mmCIF file of C-alpha atoms in Angstrom:
data_model
loop_
_atom_site.group_PDB
_atom_site.id
_atom_site.type_symbol
_atom_site.label_atom_id
_atom_site.label_comp_id
_atom_site.label_asym_id
_atom_site.label_seq_id
_atom_site.Cartn_x
_atom_site.Cartn_y
_atom_site.Cartn_z
ATOM 1 C CA ALA A 188 -7.943 -0.053 -16.841
ATOM 2 C CA GLN A 189 -6.162 1.720 -14.067
ATOM 3 C CA SER A 190 -2.430 1.307 -13.801
ATOM 4 C CA VAL A 191 0.718 2.746 -12.323
ATOM 5 C CA ALA A 192 4.185 2.373 -13.795
ATOM 6 C CA GLN A 193 7.508 2.846 -12.110
ATOM 7 C CA PRO A 194 9.900 2.502 -15.028
ATOM 8 C CA GLU A 195 13.026 1.997 -12.925
ATOM 9 C CA ASP A 196 13.431 -1.068 -10.732
ATOM 10 C CA GLN A 197 16.507 0.457 -9.155
ATOM 11 C CA VAL A 198 17.850 3.965 -8.622
ATOM 12 C CA ASN A 199 21.341 4.574 -7.279
ATOM 13 C CA VAL A 200 22.506 7.972 -6.089
ATOM 14 C CA ALA A 201 25.372 9.327 -4.025
ATOM 15 C CA GLU A 202 24.646 10.865 -0.662
ATOM 16 C CA GLY A 203 24.090 14.602 -0.938
ATOM 17 C CA ASN A 204 22.980 14.430 -4.562
ATOM 18 C CA PRO A 205 19.396 15.044 -5.655
ATOM 19 C CA LEU A 206 17.225 12.003 -6.276
ATOM 20 C CA THR A 207 14.226 11.337 -8.484
ATOM 21 C CA VAL A 208 12.012 8.267 -8.457
ATOM 22 C CA LYS A 209 9.700 8.187 -11.459
ATOM 23 C CA CYS A 210 6.021 7.316 -11.602
ATOM 24 C CA THR A 211 3.460 7.506 -14.391
ATOM 25 C CA TYR A 212 -0.193 6.576 -14.176
ATOM 26 C CA SER A 213 -3.194 5.770 -16.284
ATOM 27 C CA VAL A 214 -6.661 6.255 -14.836
ATOM 28 C CA SER A 215 -10.090 7.329 -15.911
ATOM 29 C CA GLY A 216 -11.126 10.451 -14.091
ATOM 30 C CA ASN A 217 -9.156 12.565 -11.676
ATOM 31 C CA PRO A 218 -6.385 10.720 -9.906
ATOM 32 C CA TYR A 219 -5.527 10.728 -6.265
ATOM 33 C CA LEU A 220 -1.818 9.907 -6.102
ATOM 34 C CA PHE A 221 0.296 8.633 -3.224
ATOM 35 C CA TRP A 222 3.880 7.749 -2.429
ATOM 36 C CA TYR A 223 4.809 5.172 0.176
ATOM 37 C CA VAL A 224 8.160 3.857 1.370
ATOM 38 C CA GLN A 225 8.911 0.382 2.666
ATOM 39 C CA TYR A 226 11.906 -0.556 4.766
ATOM 40 C CA PRO A 227 12.974 -4.226 5.060
ATOM 41 C CA ASN A 228 10.494 -6.382 6.975
ATOM 42 C CA ARG A 229 8.201 -3.427 7.530
ATOM 43 C CA GLY A 230 4.857 -2.233 6.252
ATOM 44 C CA LEU A 231 4.324 0.761 4.001
ATOM 45 C CA GLN A 232 4.971 4.220 5.385
ATOM 46 C CA PHE A 233 3.073 7.173 3.909
ATOM 47 C CA LEU A 234 5.222 9.943 2.415
ATOM 48 C CA LEU A 235 2.884 12.307 0.584
ATOM 49 C CA LYS A 236 -0.183 12.596 -1.613
ATOM 50 C CA TYR A 237 -1.678 14.712 -4.358
ATOM 51 C CA ILE A 238 -5.390 15.350 -4.272
ATOM 52 C CA THR A 239 -5.883 18.722 -5.951
ATOM 53 C CA GLY A 240 -4.383 22.189 -6.039
ATOM 54 C CA ASP A 241 -0.692 23.011 -6.169
ATOM 55 C CA ASN A 242 1.173 20.609 -8.425
ATOM 56 C CA LEU A 243 4.171 20.493 -6.095
ATOM 57 C CA VAL A 244 3.433 18.485 -2.979
ATOM 58 C CA LYS A 245 5.720 18.428 0.038
ATOM 59 C CA GLY A 246 5.831 15.438 2.329
ATOM 60 C CA SER A 247 7.735 13.741 5.107
ATOM 61 C CA TYR A 248 11.537 13.591 5.497
ATOM 62 C CA GLY A 249 12.199 16.304 2.913
ATOM 63 C CA PHE A 250 10.523 14.489 0.037
ATOM 64 C CA GLU A 251 8.371 16.242 -2.520
ATOM 65 C CA ALA A 252 6.547 15.219 -5.668
ATOM 66 C CA GLU A 253 5.406 17.039 -8.746
ATOM 67 C CA PHE A 254 2.073 16.255 -10.364
ATOM 68 C CA ASN A 255 2.113 16.725 -14.128
ATOM 69 C CA LYS A 256 -1.298 16.186 -15.668
ATOM 70 C CA SER A 257 -0.216 16.446 -19.297
ATOM 71 C CA GLN A 258 2.511 13.850 -18.829
ATOM 72 C CA THR A 259 0.417 11.805 -16.349
ATOM 73 C CA SER A 260 3.393 11.687 -14.025
ATOM 74 C CA PHE A 261 3.987 12.046 -10.305
ATOM 75 C CA HIS A 262 7.738 11.853 -9.753
ATOM 76 C CA LEU A 263 9.166 11.747 -6.243
ATOM 77 C CA LYS A 264 12.125 14.029 -5.537
ATOM 78 C CA LYS A 265 14.497 15.040 -2.800
ATOM 79 C CA PRO A 266 17.135 17.774 -3.145
ATOM 80 C CA SER A 267 19.805 15.992 -1.092
ATOM 81 C CA ALA A 268 19.741 12.235 -0.554
ATOM 82 C CA LEU A 269 20.701 10.509 2.696
ATOM 83 C CA VAL A 270 21.993 6.978 3.163
ATOM 84 C CA SER A 271 18.973 6.404 5.412
ATOM 85 C CA ASP A 272 16.671 7.074 2.428
ATOM 86 C CA SER A 273 17.688 3.699 0.995
ATOM 87 C CA ALA A 274 14.463 1.707 0.782
ATOM 88 C CA LEU A 275 11.735 0.474 -1.570
ATOM 89 C CA TYR A 276 9.439 3.218 -2.862
ATOM 90 C CA PHE A 277 5.921 2.686 -4.154
ATOM 91 C CA CYS A 278 3.725 4.999 -6.160
ATOM 92 C CA ALA A 279 -0.029 4.393 -5.936
ATOM 93 C CA VAL A 280 -3.213 5.777 -7.442
ATOM 94 C CA ARG A 281 -6.639 5.626 -5.868
ATOM 95 C CA VAL A 282 -9.651 4.822 -7.932
ATOM 96 C CA ALA A 283 -13.131 5.047 -6.529
ATOM 97 C CA ASP A 284 -15.200 1.948 -7.161
ATOM 98 C CA ARG A 285 -18.977 1.918 -7.164
ATOM 99 C CA GLY A 286 -20.261 1.390 -3.663
ATOM 100 C CA SER A 287 -16.837 1.845 -2.140
ATOM 101 C CA THR A 288 -16.305 4.365 0.606
ATOM 102 C CA LEU A 289 -12.603 4.591 0.000
ATOM 103 C CA GLY A 290 -11.495 3.046 -3.254
ATOM 104 C CA ARG A 291 -8.667 0.653 -3.800
ATOM 105 C CA LEU A 292 -5.061 1.645 -4.276
ATOM 106 C CA TYR A 293 -3.293 0.486 -7.428
ATOM 107 C CA PHE A 294 0.429 0.224 -6.810
ATOM 108 C CA GLY A 295 3.434 0.375 -9.054
ATOM 109 C CA ARG A 296 5.987 -2.432 -8.878
ATOM 110 C CA GLY A 297 8.259 -0.401 -6.648
ATOM 111 C CA THR A 298 11.674 1.213 -7.090
ATOM 112 C CA GLN A 299 14.602 0.206 -4.923
ATOM 113 C CA LEU A 300 16.525 3.332 -3.988
ATOM 114 C CA THR A 301 20.123 2.921 -2.881
ATOM 115 C CA VAL A 302 22.019 5.919 -1.594
ATOM 116 C CA TRP A 303 25.791 5.424 -1.483
ATOM 117 C CA PRO A 304 27.861 7.169 1.200
ATOM 118 C CA LYS B 114 -1.819 7.540 18.625
ATOM 119 C CA ALA B 115 -0.942 3.920 18.210
ATOM 120 C CA GLY B 116 -0.518 2.762 14.651
ATOM 121 C CA VAL B 117 -2.156 -0.127 12.843
ATOM 122 C CA THR B 118 -1.347 -3.400 14.532
ATOM 123 C CA GLN B 119 -1.390 -6.813 12.930
ATOM 124 C CA THR B 120 -1.139 -10.205 14.559
ATOM 125 C CA PRO B 121 0.577 -12.516 14.278
ATOM 126 C CA ARG B 122 3.656 -11.049 12.605
ATOM 127 C CA TYR B 123 4.846 -14.389 11.265
ATOM 128 C CA LEU B 124 3.089 -17.639 10.459
ATOM 129 C CA ILE B 125 4.123 -20.951 9.023
ATOM 130 C CA LYS B 126 1.403 -23.243 7.741
ATOM 131 C CA THR B 127 1.192 -26.294 5.502
ATOM 132 C CA ARG B 128 -0.826 -26.729 2.349
ATOM 133 C CA GLY B 129 -4.490 -27.399 2.938
ATOM 134 C CA GLN B 130 -4.624 -25.663 6.305
ATOM 135 C CA GLN B 131 -6.478 -22.463 6.979
ATOM 136 C CA VAL B 132 -5.265 -19.271 8.607
ATOM 137 C CA THR B 133 -6.791 -16.203 10.237
ATOM 138 C CA LEU B 134 -4.996 -12.876 10.364
ATOM 139 C CA SER B 135 -6.017 -9.985 12.569
ATOM 140 C CA CYS B 136 -5.827 -6.225 12.151
ATOM 141 C CA SER B 137 -6.541 -3.456 14.651
ATOM 142 C CA PRO B 138 -6.908 -0.057 12.980
ATOM 143 C CA ILE B 139 -5.786 3.295 14.271
ATOM 144 C CA SER B 140 -8.251 4.625 16.830
ATOM 145 C CA GLY B 141 -11.045 6.449 15.061
ATOM 146 C CA HIS B 142 -10.400 4.815 11.703
ATOM 147 C CA ARG B 143 -13.432 2.888 10.525
ATOM 148 C CA SER B 144 -12.253 1.819 7.079
ATOM 149 C CA VAL B 145 -9.933 -1.169 6.773
ATOM 150 C CA SER B 146 -8.370 -2.575 3.628
ATOM 151 C CA TRP B 147 -6.216 -5.622 3.047
ATOM 152 C CA TYR B 148 -3.434 -6.084 0.499
ATOM 153 C CA GLN B 149 -1.241 -9.003 -0.480
ATOM 154 C CA GLN B 150 2.405 -8.392 -1.330
ATOM 155 C CA THR B 151 4.459 -10.953 -3.234
ATOM 156 C CA PRO B 152 7.685 -10.612 -5.238
ATOM 157 C CA GLY B 153 5.955 -11.812 -8.371
ATOM 158 C CA GLN B 154 2.663 -9.922 -8.288
ATOM 159 C CA GLY B 155 3.612 -6.932 -6.175
ATOM 160 C CA LEU B 156 0.942 -5.271 -4.057
ATOM 161 C CA GLN B 157 -2.592 -6.401 -4.798
ATOM 162 C CA PHE B 158 -5.867 -5.296 -3.244
ATOM 163 C CA LEU B 159 -7.827 -7.961 -1.402
ATOM 164 C CA PHE B 160 -10.816 -6.254 0.221
ATOM 165 C CA GLU B 161 -12.150 -3.114 1.850
ATOM 166 C CA TYR B 162 -14.429 -2.958 4.885
ATOM 167 C CA PHE B 163 -16.452 -0.161 6.402
ATOM 168 C CA SER B 164 -19.174 -0.379 9.029
ATOM 169 C CA GLU B 165 -18.806 -4.162 9.203
ATOM 170 C CA THR B 166 -19.630 -4.463 5.496
ATOM 171 C CA GLN B 167 -17.365 -5.495 2.671
ATOM 172 C CA ARG B 168 -17.437 -2.565 0.255
ATOM 173 C CA ASN B 169 -15.028 -3.780 -2.367
ATOM 174 C CA LYS B 170 -13.202 -6.967 -3.293
ATOM 175 C CA GLY B 171 -10.167 -7.639 -5.410
ATOM 176 C CA ASN B 172 -9.630 -10.424 -7.881
ATOM 177 C CA PHE B 173 -8.891 -13.264 -5.473
ATOM 178 C CA PRO B 174 -10.559 -16.666 -5.177
ATOM 179 C CA GLY B 175 -13.291 -17.347 -2.655
ATOM 180 C CA ARG B 176 -10.760 -19.000 -0.348
ATOM 181 C CA PHE B 177 -9.906 -15.480 0.740
ATOM 182 C CA SER B 178 -12.501 -13.935 3.008
ATOM 183 C CA GLY B 179 -12.691 -11.310 5.668
ATOM 184 C CA ARG B 180 -14.878 -9.554 8.146
ATOM 185 C CA GLN B 181 -15.006 -6.449 10.250
ATOM 186 C CA PHE B 182 -16.269 -6.142 13.788
ATOM 187 C CA SER B 183 -18.236 -3.358 15.434
ATOM 188 C CA ASN B 184 -15.023 -1.936 16.944
ATOM 189 C CA SER B 185 -13.575 -1.697 13.384
ATOM 190 C CA ARG B 186 -11.087 -4.490 13.988
ATOM 191 C CA SER B 187 -10.822 -6.782 11.000
ATOM 192 C CA GLU B 188 -9.822 -10.343 10.273
ATOM 193 C CA MET B 189 -9.036 -12.087 7.061
ATOM 194 C CA ASN B 190 -9.156 -15.805 6.540
ATOM 195 C CA VAL B 191 -7.545 -17.980 3.916
ATOM 196 C CA SER B 192 -8.818 -21.535 3.644
ATOM 197 C CA THR B 193 -7.209 -24.511 1.929
ATOM 198 C CA LEU B 194 -3.827 -22.839 1.773
ATOM 199 C CA GLU B 195 -1.708 -23.167 -1.347
ATOM 200 C CA LEU B 196 2.019 -22.604 -1.750
ATOM 201 C CA GLY B 197 1.258 -19.464 -3.757
ATOM 202 C CA ASP B 198 -0.463 -17.895 -0.783
ATOM 203 C CA SER B 199 2.917 -17.297 0.805
ATOM 204 C CA ALA B 200 3.101 -13.524 1.040
ATOM 205 C CA LEU B 201 3.167 -10.470 3.227
ATOM 206 C CA TYR B 202 -0.394 -9.510 4.100
ATOM 207 C CA LEU B 203 -0.837 -5.849 4.832
ATOM 208 C CA CYS B 204 -3.718 -4.160 6.542
ATOM 209 C CA ALA B 205 -4.402 -0.455 6.139
ATOM 210 C CA SER B 206 -6.811 1.801 7.977
ATOM 211 C CA SER B 207 -8.212 5.237 7.333
ATOM 212 C CA VAL B 208 -11.189 7.442 7.835
ATOM 213 C CA PRO B 209 -13.585 6.912 4.957
ATOM 214 C CA GLY B 210 -13.203 9.108 1.907
ATOM 215 C CA GLN B 211 -11.424 8.904 -1.407
ATOM 216 C CA GLN B 212 -9.035 11.697 -0.521
ATOM 217 C CA GLU B 213 -7.996 10.112 2.745
ATOM 218 C CA THR B 214 -4.677 8.466 3.423
ATOM 219 C CA GLN B 215 -4.441 4.782 4.243
ATOM 220 C CA TYR B 216 -1.985 3.951 7.001
ATOM 221 C CA PHE B 217 -0.444 0.526 6.861
ATOM 222 C CA GLY B 218 0.429 -1.945 9.566
ATOM 223 C CA PRO B 219 3.700 -3.916 9.675
ATOM 224 C CA GLY B 220 2.100 -6.888 7.964
ATOM 225 C CA THR B 221 1.818 -10.601 8.637
ATOM 226 C CA ARG B 222 4.313 -12.738 6.789
ATOM 227 C CA LEU B 223 2.744 -16.074 5.883
ATOM 228 C CA LEU B 224 4.824 -18.989 4.705
ATOM 229 C CA VAL B 225 3.003 -21.998 3.309
ATOM 230 C CA LEU B 226 5.010 -25.226 3.145
#
């Protein structure tokens, strides 16, 4: 079965400090991995994805993520957090289903990031 | 380019009623997927449409159905509403392909009383 785990429900960090939001996955086959962010009363906003190639992926708003195949992890990072980064972050993995042209996304439970001024 | 739009943004219904939600994808995107978001179950896949055909379906009862039109716009319908159907329903569009990114709309928040 395919699954995504975000082991921390909440991450708190002071503004200006580095932040890490953790994600591990379990899939059969090669994973396509995504990070999304959700602000209150909004939909999901795409941050970055890993498909293949360089294990370090750079995305929007200064975020990056490192794909680690041996540890089956895809942690989201940012060198210097901003108060405006406070939001709910979701890790997702795509699995191709038979007959599907796209494949469904399996999401983690989400991690609430709070950046303190 | 305009993003994914969903209408209505908010809905209040009573048990037993039915509801139809609408999604207009980003121009040029022909693949549309629907997800349900609840505090208890998180984000769960409902269905995926491409070329007016349902390509994939999640583990939801038959009360949940959808369709896609020739202009790629999509609707989902929930019949005989239950209290547990209260959720944020998110639509996402993309070009077809497993490596492609799905872009989400703002969602429709449904409250069932």
